[in-house]
CSV table of C-alpha atoms in Angstrom, one decimal:
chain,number,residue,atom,x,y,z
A,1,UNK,CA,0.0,0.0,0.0
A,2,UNK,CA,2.8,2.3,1.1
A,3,UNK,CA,4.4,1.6,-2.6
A,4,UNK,CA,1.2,2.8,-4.2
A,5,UNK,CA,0.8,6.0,-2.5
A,6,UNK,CA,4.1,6.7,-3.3
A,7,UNK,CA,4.0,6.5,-7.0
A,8,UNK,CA,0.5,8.1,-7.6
A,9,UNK,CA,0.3,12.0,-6.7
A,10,UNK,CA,-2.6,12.6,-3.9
A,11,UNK,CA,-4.7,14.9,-6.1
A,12,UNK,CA,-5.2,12.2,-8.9
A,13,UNK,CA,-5.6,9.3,-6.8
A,14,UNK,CA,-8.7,11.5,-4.9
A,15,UNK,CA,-9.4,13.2,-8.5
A,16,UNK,CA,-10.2,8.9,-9.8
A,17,UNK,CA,-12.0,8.2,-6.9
A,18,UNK,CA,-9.1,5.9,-5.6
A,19,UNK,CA,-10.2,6.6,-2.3
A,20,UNK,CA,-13.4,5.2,-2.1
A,21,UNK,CA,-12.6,2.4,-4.7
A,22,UNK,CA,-9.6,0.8,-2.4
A,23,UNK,CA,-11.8,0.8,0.6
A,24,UNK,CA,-14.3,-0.9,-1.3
A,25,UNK,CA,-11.5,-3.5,-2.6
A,26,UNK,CA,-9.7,-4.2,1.1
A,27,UNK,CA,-13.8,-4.4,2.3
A,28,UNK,CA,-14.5,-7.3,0.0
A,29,UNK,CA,-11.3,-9.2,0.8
A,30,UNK,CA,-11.9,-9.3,4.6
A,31,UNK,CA,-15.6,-9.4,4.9
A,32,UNK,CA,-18.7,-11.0,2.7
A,33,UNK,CA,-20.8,-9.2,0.4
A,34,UNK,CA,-23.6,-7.7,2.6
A,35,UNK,CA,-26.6,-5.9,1.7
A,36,UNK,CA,-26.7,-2.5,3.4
A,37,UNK,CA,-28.8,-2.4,6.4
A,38,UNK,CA,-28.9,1.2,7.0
A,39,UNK,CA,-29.5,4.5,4.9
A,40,UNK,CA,-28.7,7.1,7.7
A,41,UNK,CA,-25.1,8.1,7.9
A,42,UNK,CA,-24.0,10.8,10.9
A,43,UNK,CA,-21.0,12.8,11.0
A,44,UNK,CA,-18.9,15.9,12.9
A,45,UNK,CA,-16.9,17.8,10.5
A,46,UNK,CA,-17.0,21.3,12.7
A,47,UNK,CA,-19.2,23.9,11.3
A,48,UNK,CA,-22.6,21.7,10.5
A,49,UNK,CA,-23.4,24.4,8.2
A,50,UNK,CA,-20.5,23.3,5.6
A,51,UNK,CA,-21.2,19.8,6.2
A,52,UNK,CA,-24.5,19.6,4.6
A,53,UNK,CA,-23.4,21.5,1.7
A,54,UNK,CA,-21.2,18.5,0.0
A,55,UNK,CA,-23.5,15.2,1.0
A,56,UNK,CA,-26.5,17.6,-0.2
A,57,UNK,CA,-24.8,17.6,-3.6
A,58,UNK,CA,-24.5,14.0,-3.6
A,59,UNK,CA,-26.7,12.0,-6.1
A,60,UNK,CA,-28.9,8.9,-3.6
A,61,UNK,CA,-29.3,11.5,-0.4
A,62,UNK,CA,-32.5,12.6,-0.1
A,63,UNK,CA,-31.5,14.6,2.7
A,64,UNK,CA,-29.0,16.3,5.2
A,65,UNK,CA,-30.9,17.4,9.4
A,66,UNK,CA,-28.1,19.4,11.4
A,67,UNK,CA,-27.8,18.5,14.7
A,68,UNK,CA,-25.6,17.7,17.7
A,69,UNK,CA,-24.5,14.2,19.0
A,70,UNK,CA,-21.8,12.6,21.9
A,71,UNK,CA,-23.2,14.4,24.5
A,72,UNK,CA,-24.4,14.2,27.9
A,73,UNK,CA,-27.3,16.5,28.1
A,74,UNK,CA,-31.4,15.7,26.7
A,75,UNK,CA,-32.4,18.2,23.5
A,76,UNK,CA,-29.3,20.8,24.2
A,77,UNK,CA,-29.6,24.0,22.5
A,78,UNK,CA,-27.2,25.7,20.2
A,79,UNK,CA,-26.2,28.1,22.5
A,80,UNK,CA,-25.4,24.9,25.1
A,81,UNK,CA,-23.2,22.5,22.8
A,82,UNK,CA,-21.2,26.1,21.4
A,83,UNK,CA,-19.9,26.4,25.2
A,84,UNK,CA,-18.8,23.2,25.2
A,85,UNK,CA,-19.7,22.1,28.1
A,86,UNK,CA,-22.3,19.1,27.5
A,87,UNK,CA,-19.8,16.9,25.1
A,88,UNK,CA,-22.0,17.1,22.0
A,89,UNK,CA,-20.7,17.7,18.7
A,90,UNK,CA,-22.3,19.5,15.6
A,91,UNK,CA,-23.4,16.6,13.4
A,92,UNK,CA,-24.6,16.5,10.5
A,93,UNK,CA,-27.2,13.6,10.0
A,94,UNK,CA,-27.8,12.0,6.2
A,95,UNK,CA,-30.5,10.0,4.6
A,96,UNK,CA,-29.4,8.1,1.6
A,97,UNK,CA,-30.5,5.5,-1.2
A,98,UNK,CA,-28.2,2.7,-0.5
A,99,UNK,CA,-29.4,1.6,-4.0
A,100,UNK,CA,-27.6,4.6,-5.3
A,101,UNK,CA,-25.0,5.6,-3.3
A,102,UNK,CA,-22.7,3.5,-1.1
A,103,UNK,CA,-21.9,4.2,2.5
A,104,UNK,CA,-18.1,3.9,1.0
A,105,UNK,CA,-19.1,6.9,-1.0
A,106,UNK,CA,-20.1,8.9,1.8
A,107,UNK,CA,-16.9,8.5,3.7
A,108,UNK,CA,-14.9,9.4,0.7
A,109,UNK,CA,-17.0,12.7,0.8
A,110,UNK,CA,-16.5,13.4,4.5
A,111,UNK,CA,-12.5,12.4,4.5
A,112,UNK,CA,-11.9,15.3,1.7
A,113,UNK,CA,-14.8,17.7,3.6
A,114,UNK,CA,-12.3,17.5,7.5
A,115,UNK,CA,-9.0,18.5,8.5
A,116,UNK,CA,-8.4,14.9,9.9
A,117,UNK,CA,-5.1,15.9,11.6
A,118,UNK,CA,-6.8,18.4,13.9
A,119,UNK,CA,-7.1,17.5,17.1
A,120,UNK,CA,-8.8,20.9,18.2
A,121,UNK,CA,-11.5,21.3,16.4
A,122,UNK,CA,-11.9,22.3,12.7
A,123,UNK,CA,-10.6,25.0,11.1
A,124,UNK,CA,-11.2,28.4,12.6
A,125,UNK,CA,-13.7,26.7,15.4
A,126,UNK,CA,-12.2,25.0,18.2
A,127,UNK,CA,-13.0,22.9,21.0
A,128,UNK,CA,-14.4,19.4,21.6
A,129,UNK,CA,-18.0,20.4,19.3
A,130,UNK,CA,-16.0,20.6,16.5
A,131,UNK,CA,-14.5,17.7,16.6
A,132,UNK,CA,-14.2,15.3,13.4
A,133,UNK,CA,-16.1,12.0,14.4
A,134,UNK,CA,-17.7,9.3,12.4
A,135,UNK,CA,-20.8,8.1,13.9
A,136,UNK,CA,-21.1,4.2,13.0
A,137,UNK,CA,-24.7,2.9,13.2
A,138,UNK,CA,-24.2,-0.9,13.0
A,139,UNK,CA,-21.1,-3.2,12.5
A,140,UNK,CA,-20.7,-2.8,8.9
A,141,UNK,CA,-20.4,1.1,9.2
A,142,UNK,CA,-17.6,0.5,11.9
A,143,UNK,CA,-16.1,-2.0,9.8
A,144,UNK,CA,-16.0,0.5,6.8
A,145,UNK,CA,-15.3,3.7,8.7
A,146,UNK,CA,-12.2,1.7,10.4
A,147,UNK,CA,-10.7,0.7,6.8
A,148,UNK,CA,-11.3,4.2,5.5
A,149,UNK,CA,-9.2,5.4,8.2
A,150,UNK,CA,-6.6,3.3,7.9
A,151,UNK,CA,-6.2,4.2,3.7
A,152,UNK,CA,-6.7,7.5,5.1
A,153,UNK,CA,-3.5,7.3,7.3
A,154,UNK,CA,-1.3,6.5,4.8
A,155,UNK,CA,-1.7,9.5,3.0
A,156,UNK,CA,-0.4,11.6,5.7
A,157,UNK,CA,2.9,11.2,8.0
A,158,UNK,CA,0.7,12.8,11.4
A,159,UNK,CA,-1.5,10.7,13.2
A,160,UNK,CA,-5.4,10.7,12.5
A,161,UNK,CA,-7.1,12.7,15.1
A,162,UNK,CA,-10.5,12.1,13.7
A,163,UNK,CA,-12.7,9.7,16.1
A,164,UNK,CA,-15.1,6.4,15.3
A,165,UNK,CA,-17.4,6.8,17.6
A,166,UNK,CA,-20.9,4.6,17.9
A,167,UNK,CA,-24.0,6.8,17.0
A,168,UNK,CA,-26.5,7.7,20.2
A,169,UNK,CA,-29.3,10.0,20.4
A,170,UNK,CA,-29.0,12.5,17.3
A,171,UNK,CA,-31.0,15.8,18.6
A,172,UNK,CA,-31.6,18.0,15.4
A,173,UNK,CA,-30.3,22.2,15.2
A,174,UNK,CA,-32.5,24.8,15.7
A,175,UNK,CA,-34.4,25.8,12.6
A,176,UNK,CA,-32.4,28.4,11.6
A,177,UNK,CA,-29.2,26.2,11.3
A,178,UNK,CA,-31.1,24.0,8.9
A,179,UNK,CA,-30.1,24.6,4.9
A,180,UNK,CA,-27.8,27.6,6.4
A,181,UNK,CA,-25.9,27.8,3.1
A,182,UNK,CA,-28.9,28.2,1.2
A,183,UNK,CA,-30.8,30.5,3.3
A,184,UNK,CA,-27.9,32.9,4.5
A,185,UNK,CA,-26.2,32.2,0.9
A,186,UNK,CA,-23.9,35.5,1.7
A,187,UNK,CA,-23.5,34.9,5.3
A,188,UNK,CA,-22.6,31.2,4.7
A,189,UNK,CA,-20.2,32.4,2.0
A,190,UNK,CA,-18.3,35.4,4.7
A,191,UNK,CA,-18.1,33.0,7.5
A,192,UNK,CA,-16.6,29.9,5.1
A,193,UNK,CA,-13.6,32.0,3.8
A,194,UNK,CA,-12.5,33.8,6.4
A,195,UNK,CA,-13.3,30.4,8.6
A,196,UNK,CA,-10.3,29.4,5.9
A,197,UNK,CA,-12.0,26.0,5.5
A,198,UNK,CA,-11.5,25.9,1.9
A,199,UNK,CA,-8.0,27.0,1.7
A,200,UNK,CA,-7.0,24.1,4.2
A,201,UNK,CA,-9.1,21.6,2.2
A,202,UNK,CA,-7.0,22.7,-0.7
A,203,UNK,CA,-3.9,22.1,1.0
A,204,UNK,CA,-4.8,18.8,2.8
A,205,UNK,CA,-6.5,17.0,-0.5
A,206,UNK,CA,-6.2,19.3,-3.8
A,207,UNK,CA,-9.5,18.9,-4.5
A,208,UNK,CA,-10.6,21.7,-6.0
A,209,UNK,CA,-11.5,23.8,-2.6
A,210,UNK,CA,-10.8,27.4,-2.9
């Protein structure tokens, strides 16, 4: 695997889809063939707001709640989980047509939509809500999630600080959090660049992030 990585630059093995095709190979050579059991995927990337915007653009989900999850505390508000005091996260929970769209596919999204060596946050917004966690529903996500982090590794020489965590009691945002970059189009716009989330994208994966 090393040898692979090695002779094949990071932007084209992401700009092919290598990403998500290898953890679909090394999946099939350790496990059998299994039909999905879920179409709900959950996970912290920071700002819930930029999270919704990628997997929203993804043909097979039919939809993207924010929310918070990991916590301690029953229906926290917004202004609760931004002190960081009850040990939520902001989440960002998916529906999805397994028929269409793979759950490999979705973790190929989130991976180039984190700053998986942050241990502080994401981005501009630190602290334990803005961690980057993957939220495994059943033992096939786990599975999954735990291969993808491990292809995921390789392609950087610090260690992954992002979580695998399983999924609890998802509480969804406030209603004015909900479709944020569609709503507040210029806001959403302000807050991502001088958040430099795109910028560090770039840097991290080369994916066309400005």
């Amino acid at each position: 695997m090393h040898s692979i990585f090695k002779k094949w630059p990071l932007r084209r093995l992401l700009q092919q889809g290598f990403l998500s095709v290898l953890i679909g190979c090394i999946w099939c050579l350790g496990a059998s063939t299994a039909v999905a059991e879920t179409a709900q995927a959950t996970f912290a990337g920071g700002c819930f707001w930029c999270m919704e915007h990628p997997f929203d653009e993804l043909q097979g989900v039919t939809d993207t709640t924010s929310g918070y999850m990991g916590g301690t505390v029953e229906n926290p508000s917004y202004r609760q989980v931004s002190s960081g005091a009850t040990g939520h996260a902001e989440v960002v929970q998916i529906q999805y047509d397994p028929d269409i769209i793979s759950y490999e596919t979705l973790l190929d999204t989130f991976w180039r939509n984190v700053d998986p060596l942050d241990s502080q946050g994401q981005f501009c917004d630190k602290g334990s809500q803005y961690r980057s966690i993957i939220f495994y529903k059943n033992e096939i996500q786990r599975q999954l999630a735990e291969t993808s982090k491990e292809v995921v590794s390789h392609l950087f020489d610090q260690p992954i600080a992002t979580d695998l965590l399983p999924a609890d009691t998802f509480y969804p945002a406030e209603d004015y959090h909900q479709n944020y970059y569609q709503t507040h189009p210029a806001r959403y716009r302000l807050y991502r660049f001088g958040c430099g989330r795109d910028q560090r994208l770039g840097e991290l994966w080369g994916n066309g992030h400005e």
